[in-house]
Amino acid sequence: MTPSRRRRRRLTILATVTTLALTGTTVPAFADPPAEAPEQVRNGDFSDGVSPWFSFGTGPLAVTDGQLCTTVAGGLANPWDAGIGQDAVPLVAGAEYTLGFDVSATPGTALRAVLQLGAAPYTAYATVDATATATRTRVEQTFTVTEGNDAAQLIFQIGGAAQTQTVCLDDVSLRGGDPPEPYVPDTGPRVRVNQVGYLPGGPKNATVVTEATDPLAWQLRSAAGAVLADGVSTPRGMDEASGQNVHSVDFSTYRTAGTGLTLVADGETSHPFDISGAVYEQLRSDAVQFFYAQRSGIAIDGDLIGEEYARRAGHLDVAPNRGDTDVPCQPGVCDYRLDVRGGWYDAGDHGKYVVNGGLATYQLLNTFERTKTAPTADGGAALGDSTLRVPERDNGVPDILDEARWELEFLLRMQVPAGKPLAGMAHHKIHDRNWTGLPLDPADDPELRELHPPSTAATLNLAAVAAQCARLFAPYDRAFATRCGTAAKTAYAAAKANPARLASPTDSNGGGAYDDTVVTDEFYWAAAELYLTTGEKAYLTDLTASPHHTGDVFDVRGFSWQGVAALGRLDLATVPSGLPAADRDRIRASVTAAADTYLAEIADQAYGLPMPGDPGSYFWGGNGNIINNAVVMATAFDLSGDVRYRDGAVQTMDYLLGRNALNISYVTGWGEHHAKNQHSRIFGNQLNPQMPNPPAGSLAGGPNAALQDPFVASLLAGCKPQFCFVDDIASYSTNEVAINWNSALTWIASFLADQGGAPVPTPSTCRAEYVDYGTWSGGSGFTAQVTIRNTGSTPVNGWTTRFAFTGDQKLREAWLAKAEQKGATVTAKNESYNARIAPGGTVTFGFNALTGGGAKPAPGLITLNGSPCS
Ligand code: 9MR
C-alpha cells in the first residue's frame, strides 16, 4: 500500500466509523498495521461467489455486481437475529488487525461486525459498529485482540432495523496477525502401510518414498523388533499421483497373525499394524454407526453410541428450528406443505437430498442383500437383529434394514401427494434457505427449511430404493414392503410422464445442487430394481431397451450419485431374476471385465489403488468412487470365487487406511494417523471443544485436485493430486463426511469382515439346477426341486447348500434335505443317507413354499459348502 493510500484510508475510518465499541477484549488503535500484514478473510471480494460466506435470518445470499447482497426483514428483536459471516478466521492473541469492508444498506441501518467464538458463549474478540446507508461506504477499524482463536467467526450482525433492508458488502478484509505458516503436511515415516492391518490370507503391500533407484532391503518386524520376514523392494519410479519417487513392497507370503508389526526399509519404520482375520470386524459396525449419528428428527442416544454424540432431536419444529414437520416449498414451487421429518443429514450440512439419499440407502440395503447370496457372507448373521448400534435393536428385523428404513421413511415422505400437480414425483431436496455457519447443532438451526422442485432424478431414486425396500422388507414387515412397492411403481410412472424435470445447477443456496443433466441411468436403475422385485415384463422391456443395459457402465473413475447405471447392472448380476440365462451371463461377465480393469489400475499405481493417477481422477468425494471400484471387484469375487478380485478389493482398503502419499487413514478412529476434523456442523470439535469429532468409522471425501473450497485454494495451490487434502474442518471439498461415502464404506467393510475368517471359496466345482414345478392352491404355494451335481474330481462328504428367495416366499417343508429359512435365505443340509456326492454324481431335494408377493425366479446363486455353483 502506498503512503498516500494509507492516509486516505485513515480518513475513511474517521469519517465512517460511527461508534467504536469498547468491549473488554477490544483495544482501539489508530496506527496502521504493517502494510504487508497478511489477509485472514477468504473470498472477501466475492470473486469466487458466495462461498465460504453463510448467513442466517436473511433472504438468499447472492453476489450481484461483484458485491454480496441479501435482504433482511424489519422488526427483528436483536442485531444478531440476522447475520452474514464466515468461519475459521485465525486470530492471534495480542496481535493487531485492521478490519475493513464496503457496505451499503437500503433504506439504511446500523450494523455490527463481530469477531467471535462461533458457538455459545459467543465470546467477542473484537466488535466494530457502523452505519450503512444507500451509498456504498468503506469502514475500517484497527484493534488488538487480547484473546486468540485459531478458528474464530466473523459475523456482520444486520438484524434489528425497523424497516426491511437490502444489505450489500464488498472488499471485506481482515489484515494482521501471523502470516499463514507455509503448509507442510506431517507425513510421518516414509514407509506407507495399511495402518490398521492385513488379512492373514490376503495381499500385503506397502509403498516406500525414497530417493533410491535400486531395490531396497525391507524387513517385517514383530512388536518386539524380531525380523519375521525380509526381502527387497521394487523401484517404481516417479508416481504421477503423488509426484514422489517410490518403491513398492509385497510381503503377502507372510501369513502369521500378529499385532504391533512394523515394516522397515531405507532406515524408516512404518506405523504399526496387525495381521489378523479380525481387522475389519469392527469396521462393519462402525461404518453403519455413522448413519445413526447423522439421523434427523430423533434424539441421539448416548448410551448407544457414546455420550459425546448424544444430542436433541433436530428439525422437529421445536424453536429455533423451522422444519421439518410442516415444510413449505420455495416460493412459487408448490402451494402445499409436507411433513418430511426424519432421514439422515446428508453430510456436514443439515440438508436432506433424495438423490444422494437414494444412493446411500441403496448401498445399505445392498450390503444386506449381498448377504443373502454371497458365498462368504454367512447369511447376514453379522448384520442381523441386535448386532448394530440402532435404537430399533431387538425388533426381529436385521439392524442394517432398520437403519436404512430411517431414510426410506423420509424418502417416501418426499413424494408429491396424490391430487397435487406432479403427483407421484419426489421433491429433489429439502434444506435451509441459506448456508449456516459451523458448528451448529441441528436442534439450534434457525433457518427456514424449504422443499425444492420435484425432479426426474429424485423420483427415480425413490422408485429404485422403494422397489428394493419392497423385496427386502417383505419377510419382515409385509405392510411396509407393500407401501414401498406402491410408492416405487407410482414414482416410476410419474418419472416416465415427466422425463426431463432436471434440478437446477444454480439452486445451491443453503444446500448442494445435486444437479444431473442425464437421467437415462436413473431410469435404467429404477427399471432394474422394479423388475427384480416384481418380475413384471413392462420393467424388463424398459431396462433391456436402455442403452445402459449393454453400454459400459463401469467407469474407471468409479460411480457415485450422478451416474447410477452401475447399481442396476450390479443388482441384475447378483439378485436372482428371470433374465434369460445368456443375458444374465453377459451381465455377470461385464462385472468381472470391469473388475479386471480395476485390477490393472491397481497394478499400475505405486500406491496400489484402483484409480488413475491424473489430477482429473482426484475429485470431490473421490474416496467414495475408489471404494465403489472395490465394490465392483468384491462383487466379481462373490460371483466367480476368483480370489484375485477379492484381493483387489482388500488392497484398495490399504490406500484408504494409510498407504498413501499423506500417510493418513481417511477413516476416523482407524489407523495410527487418521482424519478427524471433517467438515461437519455436528462434529465441530475443531471449532468448539465441547463438540465431538466424527465417530469412529467416518470416511473423509478425500484428495480433490480441483481445490473447490477457498481454504484449500490458497493452502494447497499447486498440489500433486494425492496431496490435495487437508484434515481441516474448513475444507468441505476435500474433507467432509457424507452419507454416500459412508454407505460405500459400509458395503466394503461388511465384505471385508466376511473375508477374515471365511475359507477361500474354491472356484465352483458344482452345477445347480432349480426347477419350479409351478403353483398350487390358487397360486398361494409352489413346489420346486434343486439338483446339485459335483463337477469336481473328489467326492463331497456332507453338503450344505444355500440360496435366497427374492421376496416374501416362505419355505413350508422340504424332502431329501433338512432345510430352514431365515429372512429370505434358505439353507438345506444333507440327510444321513445322501451325504455323499461322488465326482460326477448328483443329489436332489425338493420343497413346498408359499408364494408371498413379487417375483419368484429361480435363485441365481446357489452355493455348495460355501462355493458358488455354476
Ligand atoms: O458429493 C458432491 C460432489 O460430487 C459435488 O461435486 C459437490 C459440489 O456440487 O457436492 C457434493 O455434495 C455435497 C452436497 O452438495 C451438499 N452436502 C454436502 C455434500 C458433500 O460435500
mmCIF file of N, CA and C in Angstrom, residues 205-262:
data_model
loop_
_atom_site.group_PDB
_atom_site.id
_atom_site.type_symbol
_atom_site.label_atom_id
_atom_site.label_comp_id
_atom_site.label_asym_id
_atom_site.label_seq_id
_atom_site.Cartn_x
_atom_site.Cartn_y
_atom_site.Cartn_z
ATOM 1 N N ASN A 205 0.744 -55.287 0.874
ATOM 2 C CA ASN A 205 1.578 -54.400 0.077
ATOM 3 C C ASN A 205 1.840 -53.109 0.822
ATOM 4 N N ALA A 206 2.982 -52.501 0.506
ATOM 5 C CA ALA A 206 3.356 -51.227 1.113
ATOM 6 C C ALA A 206 4.084 -50.404 0.067
ATOM 7 N N THR A 207 4.263 -49.120 0.369
ATOM 8 C CA THR A 207 4.960 -48.216 -0.551
ATOM 9 C C THR A 207 6.034 -47.469 0.236
ATOM 10 N N VAL A 208 7.212 -47.329 -0.335
ATOM 11 C CA VAL A 208 8.313 -46.604 0.322
ATOM 12 C C VAL A 208 8.636 -45.362 -0.510
ATOM 13 N N VAL A 209 8.657 -44.219 0.149
ATOM 14 C CA VAL A 209 9.053 -42.979 -0.519
ATOM 15 C C VAL A 209 10.552 -42.827 -0.309
ATOM 16 N N THR A 210 11.289 -42.702 -1.376
ATOM 17 C CA THR A 210 12.754 -42.741 -1.257
ATOM 18 C C THR A 210 13.406 -42.074 -2.452
ATOM 19 N N GLU A 211 14.652 -41.689 -2.263
ATOM 20 C CA GLU A 211 15.431 -41.189 -3.393
ATOM 21 C C GLU A 211 16.053 -42.346 -4.166
ATOM 22 N N ALA A 212 16.136 -43.501 -3.498
ATOM 23 C CA ALA A 212 16.860 -44.639 -4.067
ATOM 24 C C ALA A 212 16.244 -45.081 -5.391
ATOM 25 N N THR A 213 17.108 -45.489 -6.287
ATOM 26 C CA THR A 213 16.608 -46.006 -7.562
ATOM 27 C C THR A 213 16.822 -47.513 -7.659
ATOM 28 N N ASP A 214 17.728 -48.053 -6.819
ATOM 29 C CA ASP A 214 17.955 -49.504 -6.796
ATOM 30 C C ASP A 214 17.044 -50.127 -5.732
ATOM 31 N N PRO A 215 16.761 -51.426 -5.868
ATOM 32 C CA PRO A 215 15.923 -52.094 -4.861
ATOM 33 C C PRO A 215 16.487 -51.894 -3.453
ATOM 34 N N LEU A 216 15.564 -51.764 -2.490
ATOM 35 C CA LEU A 216 15.953 -51.559 -1.085
ATOM 36 C C LEU A 216 15.621 -52.813 -0.289
ATOM 37 N N ALA A 217 16.423 -53.113 0.713
ATOM 38 C CA ALA A 217 16.099 -54.233 1.603
ATOM 39 C C ALA A 217 14.956 -53.814 2.525
ATOM 40 N N TRP A 218 14.020 -54.703 2.772
ATOM 41 C CA TRP A 218 12.966 -54.421 3.758
ATOM 42 C C TRP A 218 12.876 -55.565 4.764
ATOM 43 N N GLN A 219 12.366 -55.252 5.931
ATOM 44 C CA GLN A 219 12.163 -56.268 6.972
ATOM 45 C C GLN A 219 10.786 -56.065 7.590
ATOM 46 N N LEU A 220 10.116 -57.164 7.794
ATOM 47 C CA LEU A 220 8.879 -57.144 8.583
ATOM 48 C C LEU A 220 9.283 -57.496 10.004
ATOM 49 N N ARG A 221 8.920 -56.651 10.967
ATOM 50 C CA ARG A 221 9.361 -56.867 12.350
ATOM 51 C C ARG A 221 8.178 -57.060 13.287
ATOM 52 N N SER A 222 8.426 -57.880 14.296
ATOM 53 C CA SER A 222 7.421 -58.088 15.337
ATOM 54 C C SER A 222 7.414 -56.864 16.250
ATOM 55 N N ALA A 223 6.419 -56.809 17.162
ATOM 56 C CA ALA A 223 6.347 -55.691 18.102
ATOM 57 C C ALA A 223 7.629 -55.614 18.918
ATOM 58 N N ALA A 224 8.260 -56.761 19.175
ATOM 59 C CA ALA A 224 9.489 -56.780 19.970
ATOM 60 C C ALA A 224 10.732 -56.507 19.113
ATOM 61 N N GLY A 225 10.540 -56.340 17.815
ATOM 62 C CA GLY A 225 11.673 -55.981 16.958
ATOM 63 C C GLY A 225 12.292 -57.155 16.213
ATOM 64 N N ALA A 226 11.807 -58.385 16.444
ATOM 65 C CA ALA A 226 12.378 -59.543 15.748
ATOM 66 C C ALA A 226 12.023 -59.488 14.269
ATOM 67 N N VAL A 227 12.950 -59.918 13.439
ATOM 68 C CA VAL A 227 12.696 -59.927 11.993
ATOM 69 C C VAL A 227 11.852 -61.156 11.644
ATOM 70 N N LEU A 228 10.673 -60.922 11.094
ATOM 71 C CA LEU A 228 9.754 -62.022 10.769
ATOM 72 C C LEU A 228 9.861 -62.430 9.300
ATOM 73 N N ALA A 229 10.223 -61.480 8.474
ATOM 74 C CA ALA A 229 10.354 -61.764 7.039
ATOM 75 C C ALA A 229 11.189 -60.639 6.448
ATOM 76 N N ASP A 230 11.828 -60.894 5.335
ATOM 77 C CA ASP A 230 12.567 -59.819 4.674
ATOM 78 C C ASP A 230 12.581 -60.039 3.166
ATOM 79 N N GLY A 231 13.079 -59.050 2.470
ATOM 80 C CA GLY A 231 13.093 -59.136 1.013
ATOM 81 C C GLY A 231 13.596 -57.827 0.442
ATOM 82 N N VAL A 232 13.386 -57.625 -0.838
ATOM 83 C CA VAL A 232 13.785 -56.354 -1.452
ATOM 84 C C VAL A 232 12.587 -55.722 -2.160
ATOM 85 N N SER A 233 12.650 -54.398 -2.234
ATOM 86 C CA SER A 233 11.542 -53.629 -2.814
ATOM 87 C C SER A 233 11.641 -53.607 -4.340
ATOM 88 N N THR A 234 10.553 -53.162 -4.946
ATOM 89 C CA THR A 234 10.531 -52.976 -6.399
ATOM 90 C C THR A 234 10.495 -51.478 -6.701
ATOM 91 N N PRO A 235 11.566 -50.933 -7.308
ATOM 92 C CA PRO A 235 11.533 -49.498 -7.660
ATOM 93 C C PRO A 235 10.413 -49.238 -8.668
ATOM 94 N N ARG A 236 9.644 -48.161 -8.426
ATOM 95 C CA ARG A 236 8.507 -47.865 -9.304
ATOM 96 C C ARG A 236 8.663 -46.534 -10.021
ATOM 97 N N GLY A 237 9.784 -45.815 -9.721
ATOM 98 C CA GLY A 237 9.987 -44.530 -10.396
ATOM 99 C C GLY A 237 9.065 -43.452 -9.851
ATOM 100 N N MET A 238 8.832 -42.434 -10.679
ATOM 101 C CA MET A 238 8.028 -41.287 -10.257
ATOM 102 C C MET A 238 6.541 -41.621 -10.339
ATOM 103 N N ASP A 239 5.859 -41.438 -9.233
ATOM 104 C CA ASP A 239 4.416 -41.718 -9.182
ATOM 105 C C ASP A 239 3.653 -40.444 -9.540
ATOM 106 N N GLU A 240 2.826 -40.550 -10.568
ATOM 107 C CA GLU A 240 2.123 -39.356 -11.074
ATOM 108 C C GLU A 240 1.218 -38.730 -10.008
ATOM 109 N N ALA A 241 0.519 -39.571 -9.260
ATOM 110 C CA ALA A 241 -0.483 -39.044 -8.332
ATOM 111 C C ALA A 241 0.130 -38.332 -7.129
ATOM 112 N N SER A 242 1.376 -38.663 -6.799
ATOM 113 C CA SER A 242 1.994 -38.047 -5.623
ATOM 114 C C SER A 242 3.195 -37.186 -5.968
ATOM 115 N N GLY A 243 3.734 -37.359 -7.161
ATOM 116 C CA GLY A 243 4.952 -36.646 -7.521
ATOM 117 C C GLY A 243 6.167 -37.166 -6.772
ATOM 118 N N GLN A 244 6.067 -38.359 -6.205
ATOM 119 C CA GLN A 244 7.169 -38.909 -5.412
ATOM 120 C C GLN A 244 7.860 -40.052 -6.158
ATOM 121 N N ASN A 245 9.163 -40.210 -5.864
ATOM 122 C CA ASN A 245 9.865 -41.412 -6.319
ATOM 123 C C ASN A 245 9.576 -42.500 -5.285
ATOM 124 N N VAL A 246 9.054 -43.617 -5.736
ATOM 125 C CA VAL A 246 8.603 -44.629 -4.771
ATOM 126 C C VAL A 246 9.014 -46.041 -5.176
ATOM 127 N N HIS A 247 9.035 -46.902 -4.175
ATOM 128 C CA HIS A 247 9.205 -48.339 -4.380
ATOM 129 C C HIS A 247 7.976 -49.022 -3.795
ATOM 130 N N SER A 248 7.671 -50.217 -4.270
ATOM 131 C CA SER A 248 6.615 -50.985 -3.601
ATOM 132 C C SER A 248 7.211 -52.235 -2.970
ATOM 133 N N VAL A 249 6.529 -52.687 -1.918
ATOM 134 C CA VAL A 249 6.962 -53.863 -1.166
ATOM 135 C C VAL A 249 5.788 -54.827 -1.103
ATOM 136 N N ASP A 250 6.041 -56.086 -1.382
ATOM 137 C CA ASP A 250 4.987 -57.101 -1.306
ATOM 138 C C ASP A 250 5.418 -58.167 -0.296
ATOM 139 N N PHE A 251 4.719 -58.238 0.823
ATOM 140 C CA PHE A 251 5.059 -59.277 1.818
ATOM 141 C C PHE A 251 3.873 -60.226 2.034
ATOM 142 N N SER A 252 3.138 -60.463 0.947
ATOM 143 C CA SER A 252 1.921 -61.290 1.020
ATOM 144 C C SER A 252 2.183 -62.711 1.494
ATOM 145 N N THR A 253 3.395 -63.207 1.264
ATOM 146 C CA THR A 253 3.627 -64.619 1.611
ATOM 147 C C THR A 253 3.727 -64.818 3.115
ATOM 148 N N TYR A 254 3.900 -63.748 3.871
ATOM 149 C CA TYR A 254 3.899 -63.884 5.335
ATOM 150 C C TYR A 254 2.436 -63.904 5.799
ATOM 151 N N ARG A 255 2.025 -64.989 6.456
ATOM 152 C CA ARG A 255 0.593 -65.152 6.736
ATOM 153 C C ARG A 255 0.263 -65.345 8.215
ATOM 154 N N THR A 256 1.250 -65.128 9.085
ATOM 155 C CA THR A 256 1.024 -65.409 10.504
ATOM 156 C C THR A 256 0.419 -64.197 11.212
ATOM 157 N N ALA A 257 -0.577 -64.449 12.027
ATOM 158 C CA ALA A 257 -1.225 -63.351 12.746
ATOM 159 C C ALA A 257 -0.262 -62.706 13.736
ATOM 160 N N GLY A 258 -0.419 -61.426 13.962
ATOM 161 C CA GLY A 258 0.421 -60.718 14.927
ATOM 162 C C GLY A 258 -0.097 -59.308 15.116
ATOM 163 N N THR A 259 0.317 -58.650 16.218
ATOM 164 C CA THR A 259 -0.089 -57.255 16.429
ATOM 165 C C THR A 259 1.154 -56.392 16.605
ATOM 166 N N GLY A 260 1.008 -55.107 16.346
ATOM 167 C CA GLY A 260 2.114 -54.163 16.530
ATOM 168 C C GLY A 260 3.287 -54.420 15.611
ATOM 169 N N LEU A 261 3.022 -54.995 14.446
ATOM 170 C CA LEU A 261 4.098 -55.259 13.495
ATOM 171 C C LEU A 261 4.505 -53.952 12.814
ATOM 172 N N THR A 262 5.742 -53.923 12.309
ATOM 173 C CA THR A 262 6.180 -52.762 11.521
ATOM 174 C C THR A 262 6.941 -53.254 10.304
#
